[in-house]
């Protein structure tokens, strides 16, 4: 298995702040006109100045030139309040899961004294339940307030983050709410109804160890389209790895339910889906713009096996069978094996 992705949280909070970049990668990802910044491929825009915050830098976090992993950084006049607009195309697109993993990342980064003071579905442009809004006080031992919002527009996810000194909490919240209300979508009908994820325990226990039944080359028929995850999940179990602990989530009220393990707040998700032909479960790893397919198991692996897979200690899943690359245009290119 490849090395797990790093969280977006420290990266997006600590980006350098030069003047607005004009290089080729940025120009492919973003367009500016009449005071607005627009993510070209996603058709999502935000004013360059909003709620006391001004655009300082825009670009692509990774995948330069592909337009699928885009950020824009905003600052207050003195730079003390920092905000980020992130528009990205994960191959498992679920805003509720993204909010849930960001919630965990905030606590992990800023410490146990951090208090979540808001975590709710809110209206967007007059339509109820079109965004998730979260607020965290007393972060970093009381020094910071940080807040986030999440929106899903078709295959695309939007994450807003605003952070500043605790004594400037009002500015932080005004910045978040101003950015949220300032979002514009080329196709407003694509904005999904979402709500915060809350998981109960699944009624059944772990099924025991699974057996690998197929590990040969995968084909296009094995590749799932970009997920627009609206499924309801329960907690099947927990895994502990050398990198941290993760929840194993099982899809509820579905025939041949899928099982997922969200890894980070950057869109990395492990999934076990019913394999083509209806026999067993296909293991895949989802990330921004990419899905890697591994072996097919006769059942969903146990939590012990999942931990081994994530730690790279399960020899059955050492090599990818195929890699699917998702372009901003919607095109999917499948190649045998791993691409890196």
CSV table of N, CA and C in Angstrom, one decimal, residues 133-282:
chain,number,residue,atom,x,y,z
A,133,UNK,N,-21.6,23.7,9.0
A,133,UNK,CA,-20.9,24.8,9.6
A,133,UNK,C,-20.4,24.4,11.0
A,134,UNK,N,-19.1,24.5,11.3
A,134,UNK,CA,-18.5,24.1,12.5
A,134,UNK,C,-17.6,25.2,13.1
A,135,UNK,N,-17.7,25.4,14.4
A,135,UNK,CA,-16.9,26.4,15.1
A,135,UNK,C,-16.2,25.8,16.3
A,136,UNK,N,-14.9,26.1,16.5
A,136,UNK,CA,-14.1,25.6,17.6
A,136,UNK,C,-13.4,26.7,18.3
A,137,UNK,N,-13.7,26.8,19.6
A,137,UNK,CA,-13.1,27.8,20.5
A,137,UNK,C,-12.0,27.2,21.4
A,138,UNK,N,-11.2,28.1,22.0
A,138,UNK,CA,-10.1,27.7,22.9
A,138,UNK,C,-9.1,26.7,22.3
A,139,UNK,N,-8.9,26.8,20.9
A,139,UNK,CA,-7.9,26.0,20.3
A,139,UNK,C,-6.5,26.5,20.6
A,140,UNK,N,-5.6,25.6,20.6
A,140,UNK,CA,-4.2,25.9,20.9
A,140,UNK,C,-4.1,26.6,22.2
A,141,UNK,N,-4.6,25.8,23.2
A,141,UNK,CA,-4.6,26.3,24.6
A,141,UNK,C,-5.2,27.7,24.8
A,142,UNK,N,-6.3,27.9,24.1
A,142,UNK,CA,-7.1,29.1,24.3
A,142,UNK,C,-6.7,30.3,23.4
A,143,UNK,N,-5.7,30.1,22.6
A,143,UNK,CA,-5.2,31.2,21.8
A,143,UNK,C,-6.0,31.5,20.5
A,144,UNK,N,-6.7,30.5,20.0
A,144,UNK,CA,-7.3,30.6,18.7
A,144,UNK,C,-8.7,30.2,18.7
A,145,UNK,N,-9.5,30.8,17.7
A,145,UNK,CA,-10.8,30.3,17.3
A,145,UNK,C,-10.6,29.9,15.8
A,146,UNK,N,-11.1,28.8,15.5
A,146,UNK,CA,-11.1,28.3,14.1
A,146,UNK,C,-12.5,27.8,13.7
A,147,UNK,N,-12.8,28.0,12.5
A,147,UNK,CA,-14.2,27.6,12.0
A,147,UNK,C,-14.1,27.1,10.6
A,148,UNK,N,-15.1,26.3,10.3
A,148,UNK,CA,-15.1,25.6,8.9
A,148,UNK,C,-16.5,25.5,8.4
A,149,UNK,N,-16.6,25.4,7.1
A,149,UNK,CA,-17.8,25.1,6.4
A,149,UNK,C,-17.6,24.2,5.2
A,150,UNK,N,-18.6,23.4,4.9
A,150,UNK,CA,-18.5,22.4,3.8
A,150,UNK,C,-19.7,22.4,2.9
A,151,UNK,N,-19.5,22.3,1.6
A,151,UNK,CA,-20.5,22.3,0.6
A,151,UNK,C,-20.2,21.3,-0.4
A,152,UNK,N,-21.2,20.6,-0.9
A,152,UNK,CA,-20.9,19.6,-2.0
A,152,UNK,C,-21.7,20.1,-3.2
A,153,UNK,N,-21.0,20.2,-4.4
A,153,UNK,CA,-21.7,20.6,-5.6
A,153,UNK,C,-21.4,19.5,-6.6
A,154,UNK,N,-22.3,18.6,-6.8
A,154,UNK,CA,-22.0,17.4,-7.7
A,154,UNK,C,-20.8,16.6,-7.2
A,155,UNK,N,-19.8,16.5,-8.1
A,155,UNK,CA,-18.6,15.7,-7.7
A,155,UNK,C,-17.7,16.6,-6.9
A,156,UNK,N,-17.9,17.9,-6.8
A,156,UNK,CA,-16.9,18.8,-6.2
A,156,UNK,C,-17.2,19.0,-4.7
A,157,UNK,N,-16.2,19.1,-3.9
A,157,UNK,CA,-16.3,19.5,-2.5
A,157,UNK,C,-15.7,20.9,-2.3
A,158,UNK,N,-16.3,21.7,-1.4
A,158,UNK,CA,-15.8,23.0,-1.1
A,158,UNK,C,-15.6,23.0,0.4
A,159,UNK,N,-14.4,23.3,0.9
A,159,UNK,CA,-14.1,23.5,2.3
A,159,UNK,C,-13.7,24.9,2.5
A,160,UNK,N,-14.3,25.6,3.5
A,160,UNK,CA,-13.8,26.9,4.0
A,160,UNK,C,-13.3,26.8,5.4
A,161,UNK,N,-12.1,27.4,5.6
A,161,UNK,CA,-11.5,27.4,6.9
A,161,UNK,C,-11.1,28.9,7.3
A,162,UNK,N,-11.4,29.3,8.5
A,162,UNK,CA,-11.0,30.6,8.9
A,162,UNK,C,-10.5,30.5,10.4
A,163,UNK,N,-9.3,31.1,10.6
A,163,UNK,CA,-8.7,30.9,11.9
A,163,UNK,C,-8.1,32.3,12.3
A,164,UNK,N,-8.2,32.6,13.6
A,164,UNK,CA,-7.6,33.9,14.1
A,164,UNK,C,-7.5,33.8,15.7
A,165,UNK,N,-7.0,34.9,16.2
A,165,UNK,CA,-6.9,34.9,17.7
A,165,UNK,C,-8.2,34.9,18.4
A,166,UNK,N,-8.3,34.3,19.6
A,166,UNK,CA,-9.6,34.1,20.3
A,166,UNK,C,-10.2,35.5,20.5
A,167,UNK,N,-9.4,36.5,20.8
A,167,UNK,CA,-10.1,37.8,21.0
A,167,UNK,C,-10.7,38.4,19.8
A,168,UNK,N,-10.4,37.8,18.6
A,168,UNK,CA,-11.0,38.3,17.3
A,168,UNK,C,-12.0,37.3,16.8
A,169,UNK,N,-12.7,36.6,17.7
A,169,UNK,CA,-13.6,35.6,17.3
A,169,UNK,C,-14.7,36.1,16.4
A,170,UNK,N,-15.2,37.3,16.7
A,170,UNK,CA,-16.3,37.8,15.8
A,170,UNK,C,-15.8,38.0,14.4
A,171,UNK,N,-14.6,38.4,14.2
A,171,UNK,CA,-14.0,38.5,12.8
A,171,UNK,C,-13.9,37.1,12.1
A,172,UNK,N,-13.5,36.1,12.9
A,172,UNK,CA,-13.4,34.8,12.4
A,172,UNK,C,-14.7,34.3,11.9
A,173,UNK,N,-15.8,34.4,12.7
A,173,UNK,CA,-17.1,33.9,12.3
A,173,UNK,C,-17.7,34.8,11.2
A,174,UNK,N,-17.5,36.1,11.3
A,174,UNK,CA,-17.9,36.9,10.2
A,174,UNK,C,-17.3,36.6,8.9
A,175,UNK,N,-16.0,36.2,8.9
A,175,UNK,CA,-15.3,35.8,7.7
A,175,UNK,C,-15.8,34.5,7.2
A,176,UNK,N,-16.1,33.5,8.1
A,176,UNK,CA,-16.6,32.2,7.6
A,176,UNK,C,-18.0,32.4,7.0
A,177,UNK,N,-18.9,33.2,7.7
A,177,UNK,CA,-20.2,33.3,7.2
A,177,UNK,C,-20.3,34.2,5.9
A,178,UNK,N,-19.4,35.2,5.8
A,178,UNK,CA,-19.3,36.0,4.6
A,178,UNK,C,-18.8,35.2,3.4
A,179,UNK,N,-17.8,34.4,3.6
A,179,UNK,CA,-17.3,33.5,2.5
A,179,UNK,C,-18.4,32.5,2.1
A,180,UNK,N,-19.1,31.9,3.1
A,180,UNK,CA,-20.1,31.0,2.7
A,180,UNK,C,-21.2,31.6,1.9
A,181,UNK,N,-21.7,32.8,2.3
A,181,UNK,CA,-22.8,33.4,1.6
A,181,UNK,C,-22.3,34.0,0.3
A,182,UNK,N,-20.9,34.2,0.2
A,182,UNK,CA,-20.4,34.8,-1.1
A,182,UNK,C,-20.1,33.7,-2.1
A,183,UNK,N,-20.2,32.4,-1.8
A,183,UNK,CA,-20.0,31.4,-2.8
A,183,UNK,C,-21.0,31.5,-3.9
A,184,UNK,N,-20.6,31.3,-5.2
A,184,UNK,CA,-21.5,31.2,-6.3
A,184,UNK,C,-21.2,30.0,-7.1
A,185,UNK,N,-22.2,29.4,-7.7
A,185,UNK,CA,-22.1,28.2,-8.5
A,185,UNK,C,-22.7,28.3,-9.9
A,186,UNK,N,-21.9,27.9,-10.9
A,186,UNK,CA,-22.4,28.0,-12.2
A,186,UNK,C,-23.7,27.2,-12.3
A,187,UNK,N,-23.8,26.1,-11.7
A,187,UNK,CA,-25.0,25.2,-11.7
A,187,UNK,C,-25.5,25.1,-10.2
A,188,UNK,N,-26.4,26.0,-9.8
A,188,UNK,CA,-26.8,26.0,-8.4
A,188,UNK,C,-27.6,24.7,-8.1
A,189,UNK,N,-28.2,24.1,-9.1
A,189,UNK,CA,-29.0,22.9,-8.9
A,189,UNK,C,-28.1,21.7,-8.4
A,190,UNK,N,-26.8,21.8,-8.7
A,190,UNK,CA,-25.9,20.7,-8.3
A,190,UNK,C,-25.5,20.7,-6.8
A,191,UNK,N,-25.8,21.8,-6.1
A,191,UNK,CA,-25.5,21.8,-4.7
A,191,UNK,C,-26.3,20.9,-3.9
A,192,UNK,N,-25.7,20.0,-3.2
A,192,UNK,CA,-26.4,18.9,-2.5
A,192,UNK,C,-26.9,19.2,-1.1
A,193,UNK,N,-28.0,18.6,-0.7
A,193,UNK,CA,-28.4,18.7,0.6
A,193,UNK,C,-27.5,17.8,1.5
A,194,UNK,N,-27.0,18.4,2.6
A,194,UNK,CA,-26.1,17.6,3.5
A,194,UNK,C,-26.3,17.9,4.9
A,195,UNK,N,-25.8,17.1,5.8
A,195,UNK,CA,-26.0,17.3,7.2
A,195,UNK,C,-24.8,16.7,7.9
A,196,UNK,N,-24.5,17.1,9.2
A,196,UNK,CA,-23.4,16.5,9.9
A,196,UNK,C,-23.6,15.0,10.1
A,197,UNK,N,-22.5,14.2,10.0
A,197,UNK,CA,-22.5,12.8,10.2
A,197,UNK,C,-22.5,12.5,11.7
A,198,UNK,N,-23.4,11.6,12.1
A,198,UNK,CA,-23.4,11.1,13.4
A,198,UNK,C,-23.6,9.6,13.3
A,199,UNK,N,-22.7,8.8,13.9
A,199,UNK,CA,-22.7,7.4,13.6
A,199,UNK,C,-23.0,6.6,14.9
A,200,UNK,N,-24.0,5.7,14.8
A,200,UNK,CA,-24.2,4.7,15.9
A,200,UNK,C,-23.4,3.4,15.6
A,201,UNK,N,-23.3,2.6,16.6
A,201,UNK,CA,-22.7,1.3,16.3
A,201,UNK,C,-23.5,0.4,15.5
A,202,UNK,N,-22.9,-0.4,14.6
A,202,UNK,CA,-23.6,-1.3,13.8
A,202,UNK,C,-24.1,-2.5,14.6
A,203,UNK,N,-25.2,-3.1,14.2
A,203,UNK,CA,-25.8,-4.1,15.0
A,203,UNK,C,-25.0,-5.4,15.0
A,204,UNK,N,-24.2,-5.7,14.0
A,204,UNK,CA,-23.4,-6.9,13.9
A,204,UNK,C,-21.9,-6.7,14.2
A,205,UNK,N,-21.3,-7.7,14.7
A,205,UNK,CA,-19.9,-7.6,15.0
A,205,UNK,C,-19.0,-7.9,13.8
A,206,UNK,N,-17.7,-7.8,14.0
A,206,UNK,CA,-16.7,-8.1,12.9
A,206,UNK,C,-16.9,-9.6,12.5
A,207,UNK,N,-16.8,-9.8,11.2
A,207,UNK,CA,-17.0,-11.1,10.6
A,207,UNK,C,-15.8,-12.0,10.6
A,208,UNK,N,-14.7,-11.6,11.1
A,208,UNK,CA,-13.5,-12.4,11.1
A,208,UNK,C,-12.6,-12.2,9.9
A,209,UNK,N,-11.5,-12.9,9.8
A,209,UNK,CA,-10.6,-12.6,8.7
A,209,UNK,C,-11.1,-13.0,7.3
A,210,UNK,N,-10.7,-12.3,6.3
A,210,UNK,CA,-11.1,-12.5,4.9
A,210,UNK,C,-10.0,-13.2,4.2
A,211,UNK,N,-10.3,-13.8,3.0
A,211,UNK,CA,-9.4,-14.5,2.2
A,211,UNK,C,-9.3,-13.8,0.8
A,212,UNK,N,-8.1,-13.5,0.3
A,212,UNK,CA,-8.0,-12.9,-1.0
A,212,UNK,C,-8.3,-13.9,-2.0
A,213,UNK,N,-9.2,-13.5,-2.9
A,213,UNK,CA,-9.7,-14.4,-4.0
A,213,UNK,C,-9.3,-14.0,-5.4
A,214,UNK,N,-8.9,-12.7,-5.6
A,214,UNK,CA,-8.5,-12.2,-6.9
A,214,UNK,C,-7.5,-11.1,-6.7
A,215,UNK,N,-6.4,-11.2,-7.4
A,215,UNK,CA,-5.4,-10.1,-7.4
A,215,UNK,C,-4.8,-9.8,-8.7
A,216,UNK,N,-5.4,-10.3,-9.8
A,216,UNK,CA,-4.9,-10.0,-11.1
A,216,UNK,C,-5.3,-8.6,-11.6
A,217,UNK,N,-4.9,-8.3,-12.8
A,217,UNK,CA,-5.2,-7.0,-13.4
A,217,UNK,C,-6.6,-6.7,-13.4
A,218,UNK,N,-7.0,-5.5,-13.0
A,218,UNK,CA,-8.4,-5.0,-13.0
A,218,UNK,C,-8.7,-4.4,-14.3
A,219,UNK,N,-9.9,-4.2,-14.6
A,219,UNK,CA,-10.4,-3.6,-15.9
A,219,UNK,C,-11.2,-2.4,-15.6
A,220,UNK,N,-11.6,-1.7,-16.6
A,220,UNK,CA,-12.5,-0.5,-16.5
A,220,UNK,C,-13.8,-0.9,-15.8
A,221,UNK,N,-14.3,-2.1,-16.0
A,221,UNK,CA,-15.5,-2.6,-15.4
A,221,UNK,C,-15.5,-2.6,-13.9
A,222,UNK,N,-14.2,-2.7,-13.3
A,222,UNK,CA,-14.1,-2.8,-11.9
A,222,UNK,C,-14.1,-1.4,-11.2
A,223,UNK,N,-13.9,-0.4,-12.0
A,223,UNK,CA,-13.8,1.0,-11.5
A,223,UNK,C,-15.1,1.6,-11.2
A,224,UNK,N,-15.3,2.1,-10.0
A,224,UNK,CA,-16.5,2.8,-9.7
A,224,UNK,C,-16.4,4.3,-10.2
A,225,UNK,N,-17.5,4.9,-10.6
A,225,UNK,CA,-17.5,6.3,-10.9
A,225,UNK,C,-17.1,7.1,-9.6
A,226,UNK,N,-16.9,8.4,-9.8
A,226,UNK,CA,-16.7,9.3,-8.7
A,226,UNK,C,-17.9,9.2,-7.8
A,227,UNK,N,-17.6,8.9,-6.5
A,227,UNK,CA,-18.7,8.8,-5.5
A,227,UNK,C,-19.2,10.2,-5.2
A,228,UNK,N,-20.5,10.3,-5.0
A,228,UNK,CA,-21.1,11.5,-4.5
A,228,UNK,C,-21.8,11.0,-3.2
A,229,UNK,N,-21.0,10.7,-2.2
A,229,UNK,CA,-21.4,10.0,-1.0
A,229,UNK,C,-22.5,10.6,-0.2
A,230,UNK,N,-23.7,10.0,-0.4
A,230,UNK,CA,-24.9,10.5,0.5
A,230,UNK,C,-25.4,9.3,1.3
A,231,UNK,N,-24.6,8.2,1.4
A,231,UNK,CA,-25.0,7.0,2.2
A,231,UNK,C,-25.0,7.3,3.7
A,232,UNK,N,-25.8,6.6,4.4
A,232,UNK,CA,-25.8,6.6,5.8
A,232,UNK,C,-25.0,5.4,6.3
A,233,UNK,N,-24.1,5.7,7.3
A,233,UNK,CA,-23.2,4.7,7.8
A,233,UNK,C,-23.4,4.5,9.3
A,234,UNK,N,-23.0,3.3,9.8
A,234,UNK,CA,-22.8,3.0,11.2
A,234,UNK,C,-21.4,2.6,11.4
A,235,UNK,N,-21.0,2.5,12.7
A,235,UNK,CA,-19.6,2.2,13.0
A,235,UNK,C,-19.5,0.7,13.2
A,236,UNK,N,-18.8,0.1,12.3
A,236,UNK,CA,-18.6,-1.4,12.3
A,236,UNK,C,-17.4,-1.8,13.3
A,237,UNK,N,-16.5,-0.9,13.5
A,237,UNK,CA,-15.3,-1.2,14.4
A,237,UNK,C,-14.3,-0.1,14.3
A,238,UNK,N,-13.2,-0.3,15.0
A,238,UNK,CA,-12.1,0.7,15.0
A,238,UNK,C,-10.8,0.0,14.7
A,239,UNK,N,-9.9,0.7,14.1
A,239,UNK,CA,-8.6,0.1,13.8
A,239,UNK,C,-7.5,1.1,14.4
A,240,UNK,N,-6.5,0.5,14.9
A,240,UNK,CA,-5.3,1.2,15.4
A,240,UNK,C,-4.1,0.9,14.6
A,241,UNK,N,-3.5,1.9,14.0
A,241,UNK,CA,-2.3,1.6,13.2
A,241,UNK,C,-1.1,2.5,13.7
A,242,UNK,N,0.0,2.3,13.0
A,242,UNK,CA,1.2,3.1,13.5
A,242,UNK,C,1.0,4.6,13.2
A,243,UNK,N,0.0,5.0,12.3
A,243,UNK,CA,-0.3,6.4,12.0
A,243,UNK,C,-1.4,7.0,12.8
A,244,UNK,N,-2.2,6.1,13.5
A,244,UNK,CA,-3.3,6.7,14.2
A,244,UNK,C,-4.5,5.7,14.3
A,245,UNK,N,-5.6,6.1,14.8
A,245,UNK,CA,-6.8,5.3,14.9
A,245,UNK,C,-7.9,5.8,13.9
A,246,UNK,N,-8.7,4.8,13.4
A,246,UNK,CA,-9.6,5.1,12.4
A,246,UNK,C,-10.9,4.3,12.6
A,247,UNK,N,-12.0,4.9,12.2
A,247,UNK,CA,-13.3,4.3,12.3
A,247,UNK,C,-13.6,3.4,11.0
A,248,UNK,N,-14.1,2.3,11.2
A,248,UNK,CA,-14.6,1.4,10.1
A,248,UNK,C,-16.1,1.6,10.0
A,249,UNK,N,-16.6,2.2,8.9
A,249,UNK,CA,-18.0,2.5,8.7
A,249,UNK,C,-18.7,1.6,7.7
A,250,UNK,N,-19.8,1.1,8.0
A,250,UNK,CA,-20.6,0.3,7.1
A,250,UNK,C,-21.8,1.0,6.6
A,251,UNK,N,-22.1,0.9,5.3
A,251,UNK,CA,-23.3,1.5,4.8
A,251,UNK,C,-24.5,0.8,5.3
A,252,UNK,N,-25.5,1.6,5.7
A,252,UNK,CA,-26.7,1.1,6.3
A,252,UNK,C,-27.8,1.0,5.2
A,253,UNK,N,-28.8,0.1,5.5
A,253,UNK,CA,-30.0,0.0,4.6
A,253,UNK,C,-29.6,-0.1,3.2
A,254,UNK,N,-28.7,-1.0,2.9
A,254,UNK,CA,-28.3,-1.2,1.5
A,254,UNK,C,-28.0,-2.7,1.2
A,255,UNK,N,-28.4,-3.2,0.1
A,255,UNK,CA,-28.1,-4.6,-0.3
A,255,UNK,C,-26.6,-4.6,-0.7
A,256,UNK,N,-25.9,-5.6,-0.2
A,256,UNK,CA,-24.4,-5.6,-0.5
A,256,UNK,C,-23.7,-4.4,-0.1
A,257,UNK,N,-23.9,-4.1,1.2
A,257,UNK,CA,-23.4,-2.8,1.8
A,257,UNK,C,-21.9,-2.6,1.6
A,258,UNK,N,-21.4,-1.4,1.3
A,258,UNK,CA,-20.0,-1.1,1.2
A,258,UNK,C,-19.5,-0.7,2.6
A,259,UNK,N,-18.2,-0.9,2.8
A,259,UNK,CA,-17.6,-0.5,4.1
A,259,UNK,C,-16.4,0.5,3.7
A,260,UNK,N,-16.3,1.6,4.5
A,260,UNK,CA,-15.3,2.6,4.2
A,260,UNK,C,-14.5,2.9,5.5
A,261,UNK,N,-13.3,3.3,5.3
A,261,UNK,CA,-12.4,3.8,6.4
A,261,UNK,C,-11.9,5.1,6.0
A,262,UNK,N,-12.5,6.2,6.4
A,262,UNK,CA,-11.9,7.6,6.2
A,262,UNK,C,-10.6,7.7,6.8
A,263,UNK,N,-9.6,8.2,6.1
A,263,UNK,CA,-8.2,8.3,6.6
A,263,UNK,C,-7.8,9.7,7.0
A,264,UNK,N,-8.2,10.7,6.3
A,264,UNK,CA,-7.7,12.0,6.6
A,264,UNK,C,-8.8,13.1,6.1
A,265,UNK,N,-8.5,14.3,6.4
A,265,UNK,CA,-9.4,15.4,6.0
A,265,UNK,C,-9.0,15.9,4.6
A,266,UNK,N,-8.1,15.2,3.9
A,266,UNK,CA,-7.7,15.6,2.5
A,266,UNK,C,-8.4,14.7,1.4
A,267,UNK,N,-9.4,13.9,1.8
A,267,UNK,CA,-10.1,13.1,0.8
A,267,UNK,C,-9.6,11.7,0.7
A,268,UNK,N,-8.8,11.2,1.5
A,268,UNK,CA,-8.3,9.8,1.4
A,268,UNK,C,-9.3,8.8,2.1
A,269,UNK,N,-9.8,7.9,1.4
A,269,UNK,CA,-10.8,6.9,1.9
A,269,UNK,C,-10.5,5.5,1.4
A,270,UNK,N,-10.4,4.6,2.3
A,270,UNK,CA,-10.3,3.1,2.0
A,270,UNK,C,-11.7,2.6,1.8
A,271,UNK,N,-12.0,1.8,0.8
A,271,UNK,CA,-13.3,1.3,0.6
A,271,UNK,C,-13.3,-0.2,0.3
A,272,UNK,N,-14.3,-0.9,0.7
A,272,UNK,CA,-14.5,-2.3,0.3
A,272,UNK,C,-15.9,-2.3,-0.3
A,273,UNK,N,-16.0,-2.5,-1.6
A,273,UNK,CA,-17.3,-2.5,-2.3
A,273,UNK,C,-17.6,-3.9,-2.9
A,274,UNK,N,-18.9,-4.2,-3.0
A,274,UNK,CA,-19.2,-5.5,-3.7
A,274,UNK,C,-18.5,-5.5,-5.0
A,275,UNK,N,-17.8,-6.6,-5.3
A,275,UNK,CA,-17.0,-6.7,-6.5
A,275,UNK,C,-18.0,-7.0,-7.7
A,276,UNK,N,-17.5,-6.6,-8.9
A,276,UNK,CA,-18.2,-6.9,-10.1
A,276,UNK,C,-18.5,-8.4,-10.2
A,277,UNK,N,-19.7,-8.8,-10.6
A,277,UNK,CA,-20.0,-10.2,-10.6
A,277,UNK,C,-20.6,-10.7,-9.3
A,278,UNK,N,-20.6,-9.8,-8.3
A,278,UNK,CA,-21.3,-10.2,-7.1
A,278,UNK,C,-20.6,-11.1,-6.1
A,279,UNK,N,-19.3,-11.3,-6.4
A,279,UNK,CA,-18.6,-12.3,-5.5
A,279,UNK,C,-17.4,-11.5,-4.8
A,280,UNK,N,-17.6,-11.4,-3.5
A,280,UNK,CA,-16.6,-10.8,-2.7
A,280,UNK,C,-16.6,-9.3,-2.7
A,281,UNK,N,-15.5,-8.7,-2.1
A,281,UNK,CA,-15.4,-7.2,-2.0
A,281,UNK,C,-14.1,-6.7,-2.5
A,282,UNK,N,-14.2,-5.7,-3.4
A,282,UNK,CA,-13.0,-5.1,-4.0
A,282,UNK,C,-12.5,-4.0,-3.0
